[in-house]
Coordinates of C-alpha atoms in Angstrom, one line a residue:
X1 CA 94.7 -63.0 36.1
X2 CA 94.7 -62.9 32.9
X3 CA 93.4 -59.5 31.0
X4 CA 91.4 -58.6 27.8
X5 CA 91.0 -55.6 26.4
X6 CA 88.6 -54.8 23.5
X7 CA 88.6 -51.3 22.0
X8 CA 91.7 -49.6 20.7
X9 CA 90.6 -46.0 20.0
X10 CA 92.4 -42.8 20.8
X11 CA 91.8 -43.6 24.7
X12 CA 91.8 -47.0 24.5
X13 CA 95.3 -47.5 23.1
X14 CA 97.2 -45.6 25.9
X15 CA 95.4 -47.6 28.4
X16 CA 96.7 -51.1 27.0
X17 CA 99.8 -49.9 26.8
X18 CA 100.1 -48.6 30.8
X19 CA 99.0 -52.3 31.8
X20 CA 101.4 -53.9 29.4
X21 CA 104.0 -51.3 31.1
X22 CA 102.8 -52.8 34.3
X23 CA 104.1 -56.3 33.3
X24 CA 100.3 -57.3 32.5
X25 CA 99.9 -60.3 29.7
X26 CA 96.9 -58.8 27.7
X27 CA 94.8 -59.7 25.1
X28 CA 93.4 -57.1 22.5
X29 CA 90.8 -57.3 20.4
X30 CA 89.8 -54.6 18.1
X31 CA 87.4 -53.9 14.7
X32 CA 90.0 -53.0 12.7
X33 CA 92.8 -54.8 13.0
X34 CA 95.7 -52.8 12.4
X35 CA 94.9 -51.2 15.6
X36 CA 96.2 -53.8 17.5
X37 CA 99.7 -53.7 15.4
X38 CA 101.7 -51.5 17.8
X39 CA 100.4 -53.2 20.8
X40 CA 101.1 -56.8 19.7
X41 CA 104.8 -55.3 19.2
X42 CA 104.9 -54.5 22.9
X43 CA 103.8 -57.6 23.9
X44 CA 100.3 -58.2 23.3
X45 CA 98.2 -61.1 22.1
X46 CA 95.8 -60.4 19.7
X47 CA 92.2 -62.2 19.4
X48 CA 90.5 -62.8 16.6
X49 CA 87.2 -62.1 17.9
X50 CA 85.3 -61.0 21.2
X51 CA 84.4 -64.7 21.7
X52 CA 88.1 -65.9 21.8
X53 CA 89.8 -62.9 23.6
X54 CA 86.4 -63.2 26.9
X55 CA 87.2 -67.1 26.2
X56 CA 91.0 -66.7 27.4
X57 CA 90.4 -64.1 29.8
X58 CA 89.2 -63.7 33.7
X59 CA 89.3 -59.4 33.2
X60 CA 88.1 -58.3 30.4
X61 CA 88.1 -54.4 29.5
X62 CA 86.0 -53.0 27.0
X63 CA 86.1 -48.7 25.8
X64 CA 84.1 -48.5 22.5
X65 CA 82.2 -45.5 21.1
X66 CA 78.4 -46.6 22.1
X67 CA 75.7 -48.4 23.7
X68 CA 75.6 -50.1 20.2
X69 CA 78.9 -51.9 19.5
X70 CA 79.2 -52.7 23.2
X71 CA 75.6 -54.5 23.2
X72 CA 77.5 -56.2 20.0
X73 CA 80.2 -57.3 21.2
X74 CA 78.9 -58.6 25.0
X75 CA 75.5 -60.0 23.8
X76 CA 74.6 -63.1 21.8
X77 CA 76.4 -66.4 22.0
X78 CA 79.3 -65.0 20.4
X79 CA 79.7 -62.1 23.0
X80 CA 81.6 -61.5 26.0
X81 CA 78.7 -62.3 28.7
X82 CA 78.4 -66.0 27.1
X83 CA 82.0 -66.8 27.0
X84 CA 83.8 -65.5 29.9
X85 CA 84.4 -68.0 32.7
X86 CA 82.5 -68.3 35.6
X87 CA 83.4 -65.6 37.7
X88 CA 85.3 -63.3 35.5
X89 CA 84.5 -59.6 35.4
X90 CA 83.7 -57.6 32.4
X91 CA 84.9 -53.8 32.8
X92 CA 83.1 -51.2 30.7
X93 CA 84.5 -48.3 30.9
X94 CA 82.5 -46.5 27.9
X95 CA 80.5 -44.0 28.4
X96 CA 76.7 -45.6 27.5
X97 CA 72.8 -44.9 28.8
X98 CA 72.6 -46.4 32.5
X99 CA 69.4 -48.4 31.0
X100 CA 72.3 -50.1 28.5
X101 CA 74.0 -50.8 31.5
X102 CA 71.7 -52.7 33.6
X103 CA 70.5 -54.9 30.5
X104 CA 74.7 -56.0 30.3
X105 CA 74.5 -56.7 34.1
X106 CA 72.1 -58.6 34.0
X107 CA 73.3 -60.8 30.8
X108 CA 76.4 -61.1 32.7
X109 CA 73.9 -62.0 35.4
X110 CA 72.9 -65.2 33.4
X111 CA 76.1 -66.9 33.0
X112 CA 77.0 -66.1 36.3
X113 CA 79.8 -63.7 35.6
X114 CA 80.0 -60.2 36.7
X115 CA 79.7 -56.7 34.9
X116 CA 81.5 -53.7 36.4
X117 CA 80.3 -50.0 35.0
X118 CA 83.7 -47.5 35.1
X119 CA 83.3 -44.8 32.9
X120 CA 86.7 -43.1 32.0
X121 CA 87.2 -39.7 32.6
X122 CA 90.0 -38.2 30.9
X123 CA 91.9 -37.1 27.3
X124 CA 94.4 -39.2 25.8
X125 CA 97.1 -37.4 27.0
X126 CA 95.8 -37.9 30.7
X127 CA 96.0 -41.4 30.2
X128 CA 99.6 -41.4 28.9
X129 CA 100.4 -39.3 32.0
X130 CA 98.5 -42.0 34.6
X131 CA 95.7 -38.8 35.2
X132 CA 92.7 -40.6 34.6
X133 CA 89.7 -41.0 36.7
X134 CA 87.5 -44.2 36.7
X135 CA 83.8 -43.8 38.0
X136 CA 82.8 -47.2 39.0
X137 CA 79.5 -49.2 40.5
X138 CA 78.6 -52.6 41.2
X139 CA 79.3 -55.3 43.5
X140 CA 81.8 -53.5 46.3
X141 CA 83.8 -56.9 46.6
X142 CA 84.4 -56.7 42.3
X143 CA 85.3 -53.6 42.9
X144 CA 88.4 -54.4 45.0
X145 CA 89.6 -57.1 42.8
X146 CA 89.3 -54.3 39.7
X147 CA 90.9 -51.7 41.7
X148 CA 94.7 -52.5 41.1
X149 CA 94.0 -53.3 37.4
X150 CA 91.9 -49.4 36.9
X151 CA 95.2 -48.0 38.7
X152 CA 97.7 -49.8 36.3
X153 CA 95.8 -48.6 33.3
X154 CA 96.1 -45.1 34.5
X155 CA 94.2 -44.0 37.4
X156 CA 95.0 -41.3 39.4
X157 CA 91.4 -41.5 41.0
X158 CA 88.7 -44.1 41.1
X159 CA 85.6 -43.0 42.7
X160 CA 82.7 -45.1 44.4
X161 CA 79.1 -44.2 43.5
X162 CA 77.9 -47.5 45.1
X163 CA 76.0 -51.0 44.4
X164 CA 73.5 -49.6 41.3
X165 CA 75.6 -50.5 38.3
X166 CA 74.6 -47.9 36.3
X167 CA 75.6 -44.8 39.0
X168 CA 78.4 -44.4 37.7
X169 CA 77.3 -44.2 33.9
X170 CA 74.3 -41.5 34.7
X171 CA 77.5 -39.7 37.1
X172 CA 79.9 -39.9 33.7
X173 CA 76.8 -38.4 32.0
X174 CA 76.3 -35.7 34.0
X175 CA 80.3 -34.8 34.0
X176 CA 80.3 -34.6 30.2
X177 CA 77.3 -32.2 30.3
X178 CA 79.4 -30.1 32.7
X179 CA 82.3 -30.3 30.2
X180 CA 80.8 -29.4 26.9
X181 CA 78.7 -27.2 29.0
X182 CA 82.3 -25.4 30.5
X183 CA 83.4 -25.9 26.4
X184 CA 80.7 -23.6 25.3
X185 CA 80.4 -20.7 27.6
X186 CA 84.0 -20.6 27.3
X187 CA 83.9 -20.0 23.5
X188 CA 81.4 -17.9 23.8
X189 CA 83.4 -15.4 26.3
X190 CA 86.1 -15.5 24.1
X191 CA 83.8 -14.6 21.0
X192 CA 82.7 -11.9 23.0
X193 CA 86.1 -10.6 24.1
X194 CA 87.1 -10.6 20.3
X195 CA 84.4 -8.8 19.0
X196 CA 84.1 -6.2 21.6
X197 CA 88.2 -5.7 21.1
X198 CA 89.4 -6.8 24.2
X199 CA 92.5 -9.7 24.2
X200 CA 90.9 -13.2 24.6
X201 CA 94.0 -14.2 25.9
X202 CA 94.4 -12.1 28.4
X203 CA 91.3 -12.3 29.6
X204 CA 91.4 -15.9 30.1
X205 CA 95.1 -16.1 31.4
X206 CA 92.8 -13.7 34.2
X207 CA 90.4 -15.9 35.1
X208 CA 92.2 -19.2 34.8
X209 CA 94.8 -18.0 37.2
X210 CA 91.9 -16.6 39.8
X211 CA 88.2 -17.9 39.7
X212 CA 88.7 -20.5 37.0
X213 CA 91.8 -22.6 37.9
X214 CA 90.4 -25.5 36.7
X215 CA 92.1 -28.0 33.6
X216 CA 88.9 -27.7 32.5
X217 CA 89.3 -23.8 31.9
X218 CA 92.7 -24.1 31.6
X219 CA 93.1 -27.0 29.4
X220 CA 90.0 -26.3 27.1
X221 CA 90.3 -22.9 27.4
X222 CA 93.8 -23.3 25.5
X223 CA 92.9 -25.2 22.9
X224 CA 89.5 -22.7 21.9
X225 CA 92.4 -19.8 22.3
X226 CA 94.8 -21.3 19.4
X227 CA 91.5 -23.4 17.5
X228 CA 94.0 -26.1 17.8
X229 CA 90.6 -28.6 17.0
X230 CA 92.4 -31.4 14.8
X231 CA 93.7 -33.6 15.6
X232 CA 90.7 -34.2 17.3
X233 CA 91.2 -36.1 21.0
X234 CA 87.5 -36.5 21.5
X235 CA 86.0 -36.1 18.4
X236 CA 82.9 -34.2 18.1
X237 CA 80.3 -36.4 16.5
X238 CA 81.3 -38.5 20.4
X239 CA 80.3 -35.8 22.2
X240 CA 77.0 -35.1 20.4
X241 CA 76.7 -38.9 20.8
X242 CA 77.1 -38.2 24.4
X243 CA 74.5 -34.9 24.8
X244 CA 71.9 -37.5 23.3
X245 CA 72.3 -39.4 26.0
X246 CA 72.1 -37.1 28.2
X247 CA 69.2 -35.8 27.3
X248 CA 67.5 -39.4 26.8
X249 CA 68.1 -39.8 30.0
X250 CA 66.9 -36.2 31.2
X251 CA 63.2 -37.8 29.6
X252 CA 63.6 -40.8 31.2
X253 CA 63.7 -38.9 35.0
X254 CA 62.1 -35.9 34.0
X255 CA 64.6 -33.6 34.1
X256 CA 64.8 -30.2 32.3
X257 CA 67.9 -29.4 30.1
X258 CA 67.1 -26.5 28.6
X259 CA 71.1 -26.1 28.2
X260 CA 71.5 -29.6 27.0
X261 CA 69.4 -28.6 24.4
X262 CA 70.9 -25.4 23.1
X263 CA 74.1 -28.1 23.0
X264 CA 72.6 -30.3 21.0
X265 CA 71.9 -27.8 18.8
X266 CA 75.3 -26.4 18.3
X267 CA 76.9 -29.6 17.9
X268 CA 74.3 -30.7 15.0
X269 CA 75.4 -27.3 13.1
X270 CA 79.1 -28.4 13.3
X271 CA 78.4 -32.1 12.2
X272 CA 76.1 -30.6 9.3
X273 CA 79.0 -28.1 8.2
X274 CA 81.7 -31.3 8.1
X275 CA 83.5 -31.2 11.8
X276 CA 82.5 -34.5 12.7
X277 CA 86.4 -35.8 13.7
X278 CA 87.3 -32.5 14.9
X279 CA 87.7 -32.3 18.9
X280 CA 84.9 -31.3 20.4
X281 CA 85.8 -27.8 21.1
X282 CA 85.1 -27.2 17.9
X283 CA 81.3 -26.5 19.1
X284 CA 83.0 -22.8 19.0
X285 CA 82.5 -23.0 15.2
X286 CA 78.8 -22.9 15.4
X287 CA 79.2 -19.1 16.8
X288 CA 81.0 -18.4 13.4

């Protein structure tokens, strides 16, 4: 089959190149061009638009930053959903609102194509490594085709949350909470360790080696040690993007997030105060 991929960020670009490394013919598309420069040297094809690249393609991935751009780029009779053939899946792996989700499934729906939701879990550098984890829903039978393509662009897990199409966007949702959430009491426990004059380090290297093995602890909690925040992997104003949504979503079931809130919050400080492309652990500097 033959593969496009549309979005060529700091996650997106290690993910073309493990499926060119897997002896894939892709594809790219991407909003600014030069993106697709070191990509097109390894072998890619570049598109000029969404329209051509769904046009030559029976998979097409998509990873861009929000329920916005991908309604852009699928919608509308120059989208994906109107130009890929019969029968071709669209794989978005952003993470979006399930509602977004549904209303692509069901454009998809019209032209009698399919739409796959798989969510990405993991940081560039878990990509490069093959670490990721894709959180997928849809059709079971799409999902089997998809599967060998999600493990040459760098799974290391792909996990089921069954035939709703947006599962596995309001299951990415609720991971990213627990991140940032994980992000933030970590900061915080260091702060306190600082201020009260005990070593941060230490402490951590303590719990990360006993209750809190964790990456999460372990990887985050490095990286809030050494304020290593730029260059920034995720960049801050994403996950902000991300708390919105989850908390749209908390009002759409009715479900309190009292600590998605206090998130929110910190986040908004640090975009107000310039951090917007710093990694998101920079929510520490909001305790400063």
């Amino acid at each position: 089959m033959r593969i496009g991929f549309i979005g060529l960020g700091n996650l997106g670009t290690p993910i073309a190149e493990n499926l060119l490394q897997k002896g894939h013919a892709i594809f790219v598309y991407n909003r600014t061009a030069a993106k697709a420069q070191p990509l097109i040297e390894k072998g890619a094809t570049v598109a000029g638009s969404p329209k051509e690249l769904a046009s030559a393609c029976d998979i097409v991935f998509s990873i861009v930053s929000d329920d916005a751009v991908l309604n852009h780029i699928t919608l509308g009779d120059e989208g994906i959903a109107a130009n890929l053939k019969a029968g071709g899946i669209h794989i978005s792996m952003s993470t979006i609102l399930p509602a977004t989700a549904t209303q692509l499934y069901n454009a998809h729906q019209q032209y009698k194509n399919h739409y796959i939701a798989s969510p990405v879990m993991g940081r560039p550098e878990a990509a490069k490594a093959r670490k990721l984890n894709f959180l997928v829903s849809g059709e079971a039978s799409l999902i089997e085709i998809i599967k060998p393509y999600l493990t040459d662009g760098g799974a290391a897990g792909i996990w089921e949350f069954g035939n709703e199409v947006n599962a596995a966007n309001v299951a990415k949702l609720c991971s990213n909470f627990l991140i940032i959430s994980a992000i933030e009491a970590v900061a915080e426990g260091i702060n306190l360790a600082n201020k009260s004059g005990v070593d941060a380090t230490k402490w951590l290297n303590m719990l990360t080696q006993t209750l809190f093995t964790s990456p999460i602890y372990v990887n985050y909690g490095n990286i809030l040690l050494k304020e290593a925040f730029l260059p920034g992997g995720f960049a801050l104003r994403l996950g902000l993007k991300d708390v919105n949504l989850v908390l749209e979503q908390s009002r759409e079931v009715n479900a309190a997030m009292p600590t998605g809130e206090l998130l929110k919050k910190q986040l908004d400080t640090c975009m107000q105060n310039g951090l917007s492309e710093h990694d998101w652990t920079a929510i520490a500097l909001a305790l400063k």
